[in-house]
């Protein structure tokens, strides 16, 4: 089979750290081009200042991976789908739920693949956690996602602007895992968002969800964590406690701990290739819907200004 | 056919003004009970302080109409569905999107009807507007929804609290109409929410949507309107201008103006009866999703405190 000719759009940190290596490491793909108005491209690969320029006059591409901020992603995705080009959406898949739904309809209509990628779902501990929980009674879930925004998102202004998610940018990873491993849907009951006085998006959140059987799911998000970082989900069940830590990489069950190599982005690209080869889309909106629900439902509190 | 035995839960203004008369006027239904912890019931009809009390020891009911504030609706709906009782949800159908999705799944699982009611869609001009627009090119949409909250929601504190929608409580009616009559989906691009300094929910909003063909859809919501009230949607097309006014009751096309009798709630109950008789649900979340997108995506501005 010929490799899928793919262009990476938005050549920032996530593209260089994750997408380009994952594409280089997967023989189903060939990097055909890069696109960015500001960033340089990759040695030896055609580079374009815009997706329109690539689609109009560049080498043929079968697929694009959109690694731009979510606020500009709809038009890029829609242009690509309009030409039957498959689309990989970095998380979050869009700035609004409705635009993602519209892209999903468009993809179905033109017969192209749309993949809303949730990289944390491909962390090593997630699939075994899901399997272990499937038959358990869930008594209580505690999600703790505390990291230092200055370390992980230095100077990324868009993340604080309307349509950026603030602390939900990492928090949505936790929600992508929780919605994958828990056997029942969850929904928000109450919560608090802490918004710096000089920013539009929250720097911390405390959220009370429950599942449809009534089990409480508490989520503690904080971007002001210095020192040790926490990306943990602890689930109490009738068969003991499950703990997923390090963002899903380390799984501790009553029977012991396992820790496999990271393969999140390789896993995503393997999945994207399968979706393209089988003519399917995978657009799970649940994590972003829970974030939208938090913006809709939670109480906002103004906290001290945040300066990078 | 025996009438559908229905209980009205939450006997406030909307129940007395609309639900009870619509039920009384539809022979498919018989009012079996009312439920409210504070409000009195209806002369000659069994009254209960809670839905649990009704379901445990009251007369048999086939259906319930939930007219409570949205923040408490999930548990009521879920208890009813768990017993196979059909559920009519007043708008908005819930305080979050995820809880409505969970109820929809539950209804499908137990084979009961769930109806997320959008009363404005049953305004007289809506169906003909939809038909007229189906084949038109949409150039521009202007939605103006300006009313006086002191007149329409006197002392309704819940509407200002987290999970209440503020000015989107009427605004969601406009969105329910727009999403019904426009031939293409719309999504939010940018906007501003004005939040009184002493409240959690917006008193005004200015939102820029577009449809998937690129037509701009502007929405102007304001709850501070004294004097004449506006509930208008004006749509410019390649065949002239359509105007829906008075909340959908009056339709003006290039060929003239029509104004039929109000039949919103009778229309809703006729639809609910059909859904029950045919074993279907109707849970369109689009209007609430657009509101959640506005909370997620729009810029917030603090404005002067609002006192009832």
Coordinates of C-alpha atoms in Angstrom, one line a residue:
Chain A
X1 CA 0.0 0.0 0.0
X2 CA 1.2 3.5 -0.8
X3 CA 2.0 5.6 2.3
X4 CA -0.6 8.2 3.2
X5 CA 0.8 11.6 2.2
X6 CA 0.3 13.8 5.2
X7 CA 0.9 17.5 5.8
X8 CA 1.4 18.9 9.3
X9 CA -0.3 22.3 9.8
X10 CA 1.0 24.4 12.7
X11 CA 4.6 23.5 13.4
X12 CA 4.8 24.5 17.0
X13 CA 6.0 22.7 20.1
X14 CA 3.4 19.8 20.0
X15 CA 4.1 19.2 16.3
X16 CA 7.9 19.0 16.7
X17 CA 7.8 17.1 20.0
X18 CA 5.2 14.6 19.0
X19 CA 3.6 14.6 15.6
X20 CA 6.7 14.7 13.4
X21 CA 8.5 11.9 15.2
X22 CA 5.3 9.8 15.3
X23 CA 4.8 10.3 11.5
X24 CA 8.5 9.5 10.9
X25 CA 8.1 6.3 12.9
X26 CA 5.0 5.0 11.1
X27 CA 5.5 3.5 7.6
X28 CA 1.8 4.0 6.8
X29 CA 2.6 7.7 6.5
X30 CA 4.9 9.9 4.4
X31 CA 5.4 13.5 5.4
X32 CA 4.5 15.5 2.3
X33 CA 4.6 19.1 3.5
X34 CA 4.5 21.4 6.5
X35 CA 2.4 24.5 6.8
X36 CA 2.9 27.5 9.1
X37 CA 2.8 31.3 8.6
X38 CA 5.5 31.8 11.2
X39 CA 7.4 28.6 12.1
X40 CA 10.1 27.2 9.9
X41 CA 9.5 23.8 8.3
X42 CA 11.5 20.6 8.2
X43 CA 14.7 20.2 6.2
X44 CA 14.0 18.6 2.9
X45 CA 10.2 18.8 3.1
X46 CA 8.1 21.4 1.1
X47 CA 6.9 24.2 3.4
X48 CA 3.9 26.5 2.8
X49 CA 2.7 29.6 4.6
X50 CA -0.9 28.6 4.4
X51 CA -3.0 25.5 3.9
X52 CA -4.7 27.2 1.0
X53 CA -1.3 27.6 -0.7
X54 CA -0.5 24.0 -0.2
X55 CA -3.9 22.7 -1.4
X56 CA -3.8 25.1 -4.4
X57 CA -0.3 24.6 -5.6
X58 CA 1.6 22.1 -3.5
X59 CA 2.3 18.4 -3.7
X60 CA -0.8 16.1 -3.4
X61 CA -1.8 15.2 0.2
X62 CA -4.2 12.6 1.4
X63 CA -4.4 13.8 5.0
X64 CA -3.6 16.8 7.2
X65 CA -2.8 16.9 10.9
X66 CA -4.0 20.2 12.4
X67 CA -1.8 21.3 15.3
X68 CA -2.8 24.9 15.4
X69 CA -4.6 26.6 18.3
X70 CA -8.3 25.5 18.3
X71 CA -9.7 29.0 17.5
X72 CA -8.6 28.7 13.9
X73 CA -9.1 25.0 13.3
X74 CA -12.6 24.9 11.8
X75 CA -11.7 26.7 8.5
X76 CA -8.6 24.6 8.0
X77 CA -10.4 21.4 8.6
X78 CA -13.4 22.4 6.5
X79 CA -11.1 23.4 3.5
X80 CA -9.3 20.0 3.7
X81 CA -12.5 18.0 4.0
X82 CA -14.0 19.9 1.1
X83 CA -11.3 18.3 -1.1
X84 CA -11.7 14.9 0.4
X85 CA -8.5 15.2 2.5
X86 CA -8.6 13.3 5.8
X87 CA -8.2 15.4 8.9
X88 CA -6.5 14.7 12.2
X89 CA -7.6 17.2 14.9
X90 CA -5.2 17.7 17.8
X91 CA -7.0 18.1 21.1
X92 CA -9.2 20.0 21.8
X93 CA -10.9 19.3 18.5
X94 CA -12.3 22.8 18.2
X95 CA -13.2 26.0 20.0
X96 CA -16.9 25.1 20.1
X97 CA -18.9 21.9 20.2
X98 CA -21.1 23.0 17.3
X99 CA -18.2 23.4 14.9
X100 CA -16.9 20.0 15.6
X101 CA -20.4 18.5 15.0
X102 CA -20.5 20.4 11.7
X103 CA -17.1 19.0 10.6
X104 CA -18.2 15.5 11.5
X105 CA -21.3 15.9 9.3
X106 CA -19.1 17.3 6.5
X107 CA -16.7 14.4 6.8
X108 CA -19.5 11.9 6.6
X109 CA -21.0 13.6 3.6
X110 CA -17.7 13.7 1.6
X111 CA -16.6 10.3 2.8
X112 CA -13.4 11.5 4.3
X113 CA -12.0 10.5 7.7
X114 CA -12.2 13.0 10.6
X115 CA -10.3 12.0 13.7
X116 CA -10.7 13.9 17.0
X117 CA -7.5 12.8 18.7
X118 CA -7.3 12.4 22.5
X119 CA -3.7 11.5 23.1
X120 CA -4.0 10.6 26.7
X121 CA -6.4 7.8 25.8
X122 CA -3.3 6.0 24.3
X123 CA -1.3 6.2 27.5
X124 CA -0.1 2.7 28.5
X125 CA -2.4 2.2 31.5
X126 CA -5.7 3.3 29.9
X127 CA -6.8 0.2 28.0
X128 CA -6.0 -2.2 30.9
X129 CA -7.7 0.2 33.4
X130 CA -10.8 0.3 31.2
X131 CA -10.9 -3.5 31.0
X132 CA -10.4 -3.9 34.8
X133 CA -13.1 -1.4 35.6
X134 CA -15.7 -2.8 33.2
X135 CA -17.1 -5.3 35.7
X136 CA -16.5 -3.4 38.9
X137 CA -18.8 -1.3 41.1
X138 CA -17.5 2.2 41.1
X139 CA -17.7 3.8 44.6
X140 CA -15.6 7.0 44.2
X141 CA -13.4 8.7 41.7
X142 CA -10.7 11.4 42.5
X143 CA -9.0 13.1 39.6
X144 CA -6.0 15.3 40.5
X145 CA -4.3 17.2 37.7
X146 CA -1.9 19.8 39.1
X147 CA 0.9 21.1 37.0
X148 CA 3.0 24.3 36.5
X149 CA 1.7 26.2 33.5
X150 CA 5.0 28.2 33.3
X151 CA 6.8 24.9 32.6
X152 CA 4.3 23.3 30.2
X153 CA 2.9 26.3 28.4
X154 CA 5.4 29.1 28.5
X155 CA 4.2 32.2 26.8
X156 CA 1.2 30.5 25.1
X157 CA -1.1 33.5 25.1
X158 CA -3.9 31.7 23.1
X159 CA -4.5 29.3 25.9
X160 CA -5.7 32.1 28.1
X161 CA -7.9 33.8 25.5
X162 CA -11.6 33.1 24.9
X163 CA -11.8 29.8 23.1
X164 CA -8.6 28.7 24.8
X165 CA -9.4 26.4 27.7
X166 CA -7.0 27.6 30.4
X167 CA -6.4 24.8 32.9
X168 CA -8.8 22.6 31.0
X169 CA -6.1 22.3 28.3
X170 CA -4.4 19.7 30.5
X171 CA -7.6 18.9 32.4
X172 CA -9.3 17.7 29.2
X173 CA -6.7 15.0 29.0
X174 CA -7.9 13.8 32.4
X175 CA -11.5 13.9 31.2
X176 CA -10.5 12.0 28.0
X177 CA -9.2 9.2 30.2
X178 CA -12.0 9.3 32.7
X179 CA -14.7 9.1 29.9
X180 CA -12.8 6.2 28.4
X181 CA -12.2 4.0 31.5
X182 CA -15.3 4.6 33.5
X183 CA -18.1 2.2 32.7
X184 CA -20.9 4.9 32.9
X185 CA -21.3 8.4 31.7
X186 CA -20.5 11.3 34.1
X187 CA -22.0 14.7 34.3
X188 CA -21.4 17.9 36.3
X189 CA -23.3 18.7 39.4
X190 CA -21.5 21.7 40.7
X191 CA -18.1 23.3 40.6
X192 CA -15.9 26.4 40.8
X193 CA -13.6 27.9 38.2
X194 CA -10.8 30.3 39.4
X195 CA -10.1 32.9 36.8
X196 CA -7.1 35.2 37.1
X197 CA -8.3 38.9 37.1
X198 CA -6.2 39.6 33.9
X199 CA -7.2 36.5 32.0
X200 CA -10.3 35.0 30.3
X201 CA -9.7 31.3 31.1
X202 CA -9.5 29.5 34.4
X203 CA -6.2 28.7 36.2
X204 CA -7.8 26.2 38.5
X205 CA -11.1 24.3 38.9
X206 CA -12.8 22.2 41.5
X207 CA -15.6 20.1 39.9
X208 CA -18.1 17.7 41.3
X209 CA -19.3 15.2 38.8
X210 CA -21.3 12.0 39.3
X211 CA -21.9 9.0 37.2
X212 CA -25.3 7.8 36.3
X213 CA -25.3 5.2 39.1
X214 CA -24.6 8.0 41.6
X215 CA -20.9 7.5 42.2
X216 CA -19.1 10.8 43.0
X217 CA -16.4 11.9 40.7
X218 CA -14.3 14.8 42.1
X219 CA -11.8 16.7 39.9
X220 CA -9.1 19.0 41.2
X221 CA -7.3 21.0 38.4
X222 CA -4.6 23.5 39.2
X223 CA -2.0 25.2 37.0
X224 CA -0.1 26.8 39.9
X225 CA 1.6 23.7 41.1
X226 CA 5.3 24.0 41.5
X227 CA 7.5 21.1 42.6
X228 CA 6.2 17.6 42.0
X229 CA 3.4 17.5 39.4
X230 CA 0.3 15.3 39.7
X231 CA -1.7 13.7 36.9
X232 CA -3.5 11.0 38.9
X233 CA -6.9 9.3 38.8
X234 CA -7.8 7.2 41.8
X235 CA -10.9 5.0 41.6
X236 CA -12.3 3.1 44.6
X237 CA -14.3 0.0 43.6
X238 CA -15.8 -3.1 45.2
X239 CA -12.6 -4.9 44.3
X240 CA -10.1 -2.4 45.7
X241 CA -8.4 0.7 44.4
X242 CA -7.2 1.5 40.9
X243 CA -4.7 4.3 40.5
X244 CA -3.6 5.7 37.1
X245 CA -0.7 8.1 37.5
X246 CA 1.7 10.0 35.4
X247 CA -1.1 11.0 33.0
X248 CA -2.1 7.4 32.4
X249 CA 1.3 5.8 32.0
X250 CA 1.5 4.0 35.3
X251 CA -1.3 1.7 36.4
X252 CA -1.6 0.4 39.9
X253 CA -4.1 -2.3 40.7
X254 CA -4.5 -4.4 43.9
X255 CA -2.4 -7.0 42.1
X256 CA 0.6 -4.6 41.4
X257 CA 1.9 -1.8 39.2
X258 CA 2.7 -1.7 35.5
X259 CA 4.5 0.9 33.6
X260 CA 5.0 0.6 29.9
X261 CA 6.8 2.9 27.4
X262 CA 5.0 6.0 26.3
X263 CA 3.3 5.4 22.9
X264 CA 0.6 8.0 22.9
X265 CA 1.3 9.7 19.5
X266 CA 2.4 6.5 17.8
X267 CA -0.9 5.0 19.0
X268 CA -2.8 8.0 17.6
X269 CA -1.2 7.7 14.2
X270 CA -1.8 4.0 14.1
X271 CA -5.4 4.6 14.8
X272 CA -5.6 7.4 12.2
X273 CA -4.1 5.1 9.6
X274 CA -6.7 2.4 10.4
X275 CA -9.6 4.9 10.3
X276 CA -8.4 6.1 6.8
X277 CA -7.9 2.5 5.5
X278 CA -11.3 1.5 6.7
X279 CA -13.2 4.6 5.7
X280 CA -14.3 5.6 9.2
X281 CA -14.3 8.7 11.4
X282 CA -13.8 8.9 15.2
X283 CA -15.1 12.1 16.7
X284 CA -15.8 11.6 20.4
X285 CA -16.9 15.0 21.7
X286 CA -17.5 13.9 25.3
X287 CA -14.4 15.4 26.9
X288 CA -15.0 18.8 25.3
X289 CA -18.7 18.6 26.2
X290 CA -17.8 18.2 29.9
X291 CA -15.6 21.2 29.7
X292 CA -18.3 23.3 28.0
X293 CA -20.7 22.1 30.8
X294 CA -18.2 23.3 33.4
X295 CA -18.1 26.8 31.7
X296 CA -21.9 26.7 31.5
X297 CA -22.6 25.4 35.0
X298 CA -19.8 26.2 37.5
X299 CA -19.4 29.2 39.7
X300 CA -16.7 31.6 38.7
X301 CA -14.4 33.2 41.2
X302 CA -11.9 35.9 40.4
X303 CA -8.3 35.2 41.7
X304 CA -5.0 37.1 41.5
X305 CA -3.7 38.1 38.1
X306 CA -1.4 35.6 36.4
X307 CA 1.8 36.9 34.7
X308 CA 4.0 34.5 32.6
Chain B
X1 CA -57.4 4.8 23.5
X2 CA -57.1 5.5 27.2
X3 CA -55.8 9.0 27.9
X4 CA -52.1 9.3 29.0
X5 CA -52.1 9.8 32.7
X6 CA -49.8 12.7 33.3
X7 CA -48.4 14.5 36.4
X8 CA -47.1 18.0 36.3
X9 CA -44.0 18.5 38.4
X10 CA -43.2 22.1 39.5
X11 CA -46.4 24.1 39.6
X12 CA -45.0 27.6 39.0
X13 CA -45.8 30.3 36.5
X14 CA -45.0 28.3 33.3
X15 CA -47.0 25.3 34.5
X16 CA -50.1 27.4 35.3
X17 CA -49.9 29.6 32.3
X18 CA -49.2 27.0 29.7
X19 CA -48.9 23.3 30.7
X20 CA -52.1 22.9 32.7
X21 CA -54.3 24.6 30.0
X22 CA -52.6 22.7 27.2
X23 CA -53.1 19.3 29.0
X24 CA -56.7 20.3 29.8
X25 CA -57.2 21.0 26.1
X26 CA -55.8 17.8 24.8
X27 CA -58.0 14.7 25.1
X28 CA -55.0 12.4 24.7
X29 CA -54.0 13.4 28.2
X30 CA -55.6 13.2 31.6
X31 CA -54.1 15.2 34.5
X32 CA -53.4 12.5 37.2
X33 CA -51.4 14.5 39.8
X34 CA -49.4 17.6 40.5
X35 CA -46.1 17.7 42.4
X36 CA -44.5 20.6 44.2
X37 CA -42.9 21.1 47.6
X38 CA -44.1 24.7 47.8
X39 CA -46.8 25.5 45.4
X40 CA -50.4 24.5 45.9
X41 CA -51.9 22.1 43.4
X42 CA -55.1 22.1 41.4
X43 CA -58.6 21.8 42.8
X44 CA -59.7 18.2 42.6
X45 CA -56.4 16.7 41.5
X46 CA -54.1 14.7 43.9
X47 CA -51.1 16.7 44.9
X48 CA -47.8 15.5 46.3
X49 CA -44.8 17.2 47.8
X50 CA -42.3 15.2 45.8
X51 CA -42.1 13.0 42.7
X52 CA -40.8 10.2 44.9
X53 CA -44.0 10.4 47.0
X54 CA -46.1 10.3 43.9
X55 CA -44.3 7.4 42.3
X56 CA -44.2 5.4 45.6
X57 CA -47.8 5.9 46.7
X58 CA -49.8 8.0 44.4
X59 CA -52.1 7.2 41.5
X60 CA -50.5 5.5 38.5
X61 CA -48.9 7.8 35.9
X62 CA -47.7 7.2 32.4
X63 CA -45.9 10.4 32.0
X64 CA -44.6 13.5 33.8
X65 CA -44.0 17.0 32.6
X66 CA -41.0 18.6 34.4
X67 CA -41.5 22.3 34.9
X68 CA -38.9 22.8 37.7
X69 CA -35.8 24.9 37.3
X70 CA -33.2 22.9 35.2
X71 CA -30.7 22.5 38.1
X72 CA -32.9 19.8 39.7
X73 CA -34.3 18.1 36.7
X74 CA -31.9 15.3 36.1
X75 CA -32.8 13.3 39.2
X76 CA -36.5 13.8 38.6
X77 CA -36.3 12.6 35.0
X78 CA -34.0 9.7 35.8
X79 CA -36.4 8.5 38.6
X80 CA -39.3 8.6 36.2
X81 CA -37.6 6.9 33.4
X82 CA -36.3 4.2 35.7
X83 CA -40.0 3.3 36.2
X84 CA -40.7 3.5 32.5
X85 CA -42.6 6.8 32.9
X86 CA -42.4 9.1 29.8
X87 CA -40.8 12.5 30.4
X88 CA -41.5 15.9 29.0
X89 CA -38.6 18.3 29.7
X90 CA -39.5 22.0 29.7
X91 CA -36.7 24.1 28.1
X92 CA -33.8 24.2 28.8
X93 CA -33.8 20.3 29.0
X94 CA -31.1 20.3 31.7
X95 CA -28.3 22.3 33.5
X96 CA -25.6 20.5 31.4
X97 CA -25.4 18.8 28.1
X98 CA -23.9 15.6 29.5
X99 CA -26.9 15.0 31.8
X100 CA -29.3 15.3 28.9
X101 CA -27.3 12.9 26.8
X102 CA -27.3 10.5 29.8
X103 CA -31.1 10.8 30.1
X104 CA -31.5 10.2 26.4
X105 CA -29.5 6.9 26.7
X106 CA -31.5 5.9 29.7
X107 CA -34.8 6.5 27.9
X108 CA -33.6 4.5 24.9
X109 CA -32.6 1.7 27.2
X110 CA -35.9 1.4 29.1
X111 CA -38.0 2.1 26.0
X112 CA -39.6 5.2 27.4
X113 CA -40.2 8.5 25.6
X114 CA -38.0 11.5 26.4
X115 CA -39.1 14.8 24.9
X116 CA -36.9 17.9 25.1
X117 CA -39.5 20.5 24.4
X118 CA -38.6 23.8 22.6
X119 CA -41.9 25.7 22.7
X120 CA -40.9 28.4 20.3
X121 CA -40.5 25.9 17.5
X122 CA -44.2 25.5 17.6
X123 CA -44.9 29.2 17.1
X124 CA -47.1 29.7 14.0
X125 CA -44.5 31.2 11.7
X126 CA -41.8 28.6 12.3
X127 CA -42.9 25.7 10.1
X128 CA -43.7 27.9 7.0
X129 CA -40.4 29.9 7.5
X130 CA -38.5 26.6 7.5
X131 CA -40.2 25.5 4.3
X132 CA -39.6 28.8 2.6
X133 CA -35.9 28.9 3.5
X134 CA -35.1 25.3 2.5
X135 CA -34.4 26.2 -1.1
X136 CA -33.0 29.7 -0.5
X137 CA -29.4 31.0 -0.4
X138 CA -29.0 32.5 3.1
X139 CA -27.0 35.8 2.9
X140 CA -27.3 37.2 6.4
X141 CA -29.2 36.5 9.6
X142 CA -30.0 39.0 12.4
X143 CA -31.5 37.8 15.6
X144 CA -32.8 40.5 18.1
X145 CA -34.2 39.3 21.4
X146 CA -34.6 42.2 23.7
X147 CA -37.0 42.1 26.7
X148 CA -37.5 43.4 30.2
X149 CA -36.4 40.7 32.7
X150 CA -38.4 42.5 35.5
X151 CA -41.6 41.9 33.5
X152 CA -41.0 38.3 32.4
X153 CA -39.0 36.8 35.3
X154 CA -39.8 38.8 38.4
X155 CA -37.9 37.6 41.4
X156 CA -36.8 34.3 39.7
X157 CA -33.4 34.0 41.5
X158 CA -32.5 30.6 40.0
X159 CA -32.3 32.1 36.5
X160 CA -29.2 34.1 37.6
X161 CA -27.5 31.3 39.5
X162 CA -24.8 29.0 38.0
X163 CA -26.8 26.5 35.8
X164 CA -29.4 29.1 35.2
X165 CA -28.9 30.7 31.8
X166 CA -29.5 34.4 32.4
X167 CA -30.5 36.2 29.2
X168 CA -30.1 32.9 27.4
X169 CA -33.3 31.7 29.0
X170 CA -35.3 33.7 26.4
X171 CA -32.3 33.6 24.0
X172 CA -32.4 29.9 23.8
X173 CA -35.9 30.3 22.3
X174 CA -34.4 32.3 19.5
X175 CA -31.7 29.6 19.0
X176 CA -34.4 26.9 19.0
X177 CA -36.1 28.7 16.1
X178 CA -32.9 29.5 14.2
X179 CA -31.7 25.9 14.4
X180 CA -35.0 24.8 13.1
X181 CA -35.5 27.1 10.2
X182 CA -32.0 27.6 8.8
X183 CA -31.0 25.0 6.3
X184 CA -27.4 24.7 7.6
X185 CA -25.9 24.3 11.0
X186 CA -24.5 27.4 12.7
X187 CA -21.6 27.7 15.1
X188 CA -20.1 30.5 17.2
X189 CA -17.1 32.5 16.0
X190 CA -16.9 35.2 18.7
X191 CA -19.0 37.1 21.1
X192 CA -19.4 39.0 24.3
X193 CA -21.4 38.2 27.4
X194 CA -22.3 41.0 29.8
X195 CA -22.5 39.8 33.4
X196 CA -23.9 42.0 36.2
X197 CA -21.3 42.3 38.9
X198 CA -23.6 40.7 41.5
X199 CA -24.9 37.8 39.3
X200 CA -23.5 34.7 37.8
X201 CA -25.4 34.7 34.5
X202 CA -25.4 37.2 31.6
X203 CA -27.9 40.0 31.3
X204 CA -26.9 40.6 27.7
X205 CA -25.0 39.0 24.9
X206 CA -23.7 39.9 21.4
X207 CA -22.8 36.8 19.4
X208 CA -21.3 36.3 16.0
X209 CA -22.3 32.9 14.5
X210 CA -21.9 31.7 10.9
X211 CA -23.4 28.9 9.1
X212 CA -21.4 26.2 7.3
X213 CA -21.7 28.0 4.0
X214 CA -20.2 31.1 5.6
X215 CA -23.3 33.3 6.1
X216 CA -23.0 35.6 9.1
X217 CA -25.6 35.1 11.9
X218 CA -25.6 37.9 14.4
X219 CA -27.5 37.6 17.7
X220 CA -28.3 40.5 20.0
X221 CA -29.7 39.5 23.4
X222 CA -30.6 42.0 26.1
X223 CA -32.7 41.7 29.2
X224 CA -32.7 45.5 30.0
X225 CA -35.2 46.5 27.3
X226 CA -38.0 48.6 28.6
X227 CA -40.8 49.8 26.3
X228 CA -41.4 47.8 23.2
X229 CA -40.0 44.3 23.3
X230 CA -38.3 42.6 20.4
X231 CA -38.3 39.0 19.5
X232 CA -37.3 39.1 15.8
X233 CA -35.3 37.1 13.3
X234 CA -34.6 38.8 10.0
X235 CA -33.1 36.7 7.2
X236 CA -31.8 38.1 3.9
X237 CA -31.9 35.6 1.1
X238 CA -31.5 35.5 -2.7
X239 CA -35.3 35.7 -2.9
X240 CA -35.8 38.7 -0.6
X241 CA -36.1 39.1 3.2
X242 CA -37.9 36.9 5.6
X243 CA -38.9 38.3 9.0
X244 CA -40.2 36.3 11.9
X245 CA -41.4 38.5 14.7
X246 CA -43.2 38.3 18.0
X247 CA -41.2 35.2 18.9
X248 CA -42.1 33.4 15.8
X249 CA -45.8 34.2 15.7
X250 CA -45.8 36.6 12.8
X251 CA -44.1 35.7 9.5
X252 CA -43.4 38.3 6.9
X253 CA -42.3 37.1 3.5
X254 CA -41.9 39.2 0.3
X255 CA -45.4 38.0 -0.6
X256 CA -47.0 39.3 2.6
X257 CA -47.6 38.8 6.3
X258 CA -49.3 36.0 8.2
X259 CA -50.2 35.8 11.9
X260 CA -51.9 32.7 13.3
X261 CA -53.2 32.0 16.8
X262 CA -50.6 31.0 19.4
X263 CA -50.5 27.2 19.7
X264 CA -47.1 26.6 21.1
X265 CA -48.0 24.5 24.1
X266 CA -50.9 22.7 22.5
X267 CA -48.4 21.9 19.7
X268 CA -45.9 20.5 22.2
X269 CA -48.4 18.3 23.9
X270 CA -49.7 17.0 20.5
X271 CA -46.1 16.1 19.7
X272 CA -45.5 14.5 23.1
X273 CA -48.6 12.3 22.6
X274 CA -47.4 11.2 19.2
X275 CA -44.0 10.4 20.5
X276 CA -45.5 8.3 23.3
X277 CA -47.9 6.5 21.0
X278 CA -45.2 5.7 18.5
X279 CA -42.5 4.8 21.1
X280 CA -40.0 7.5 20.1
X281 CA -37.9 10.1 21.8
X282 CA -37.1 13.6 20.6
X283 CA -34.0 15.1 22.2
X284 CA -32.5 17.9 20.1
X285 CA -29.7 19.4 22.1
X286 CA -28.6 21.9 19.5
X287 CA -30.0 25.1 21.1
X288 CA -28.4 24.3 24.5
X289 CA -25.2 23.3 22.8
X290 CA -25.0 26.7 21.2
X291 CA -25.5 28.3 24.6
X292 CA -22.8 26.2 26.2
X293 CA -20.5 27.2 23.3
X294 CA -21.2 30.8 24.1
X295 CA -20.2 30.3 27.7
X296 CA -17.1 28.4 26.6
X297 CA -16.1 30.7 23.8
X298 CA -17.3 34.3 24.3
X299 CA -15.5 37.1 26.1
X300 CA -17.0 38.1 29.4
X301 CA -17.5 41.7 30.5
X302 CA -18.6 42.8 33.9
X303 CA -21.5 45.3 33.9
X304 CA -23.4 47.2 36.6
X305 CA -25.2 45.1 39.3
X306 CA -28.7 44.1 38.6
X307 CA -31.4 44.3 41.3
X308 CA -34.9 43.0 40.9

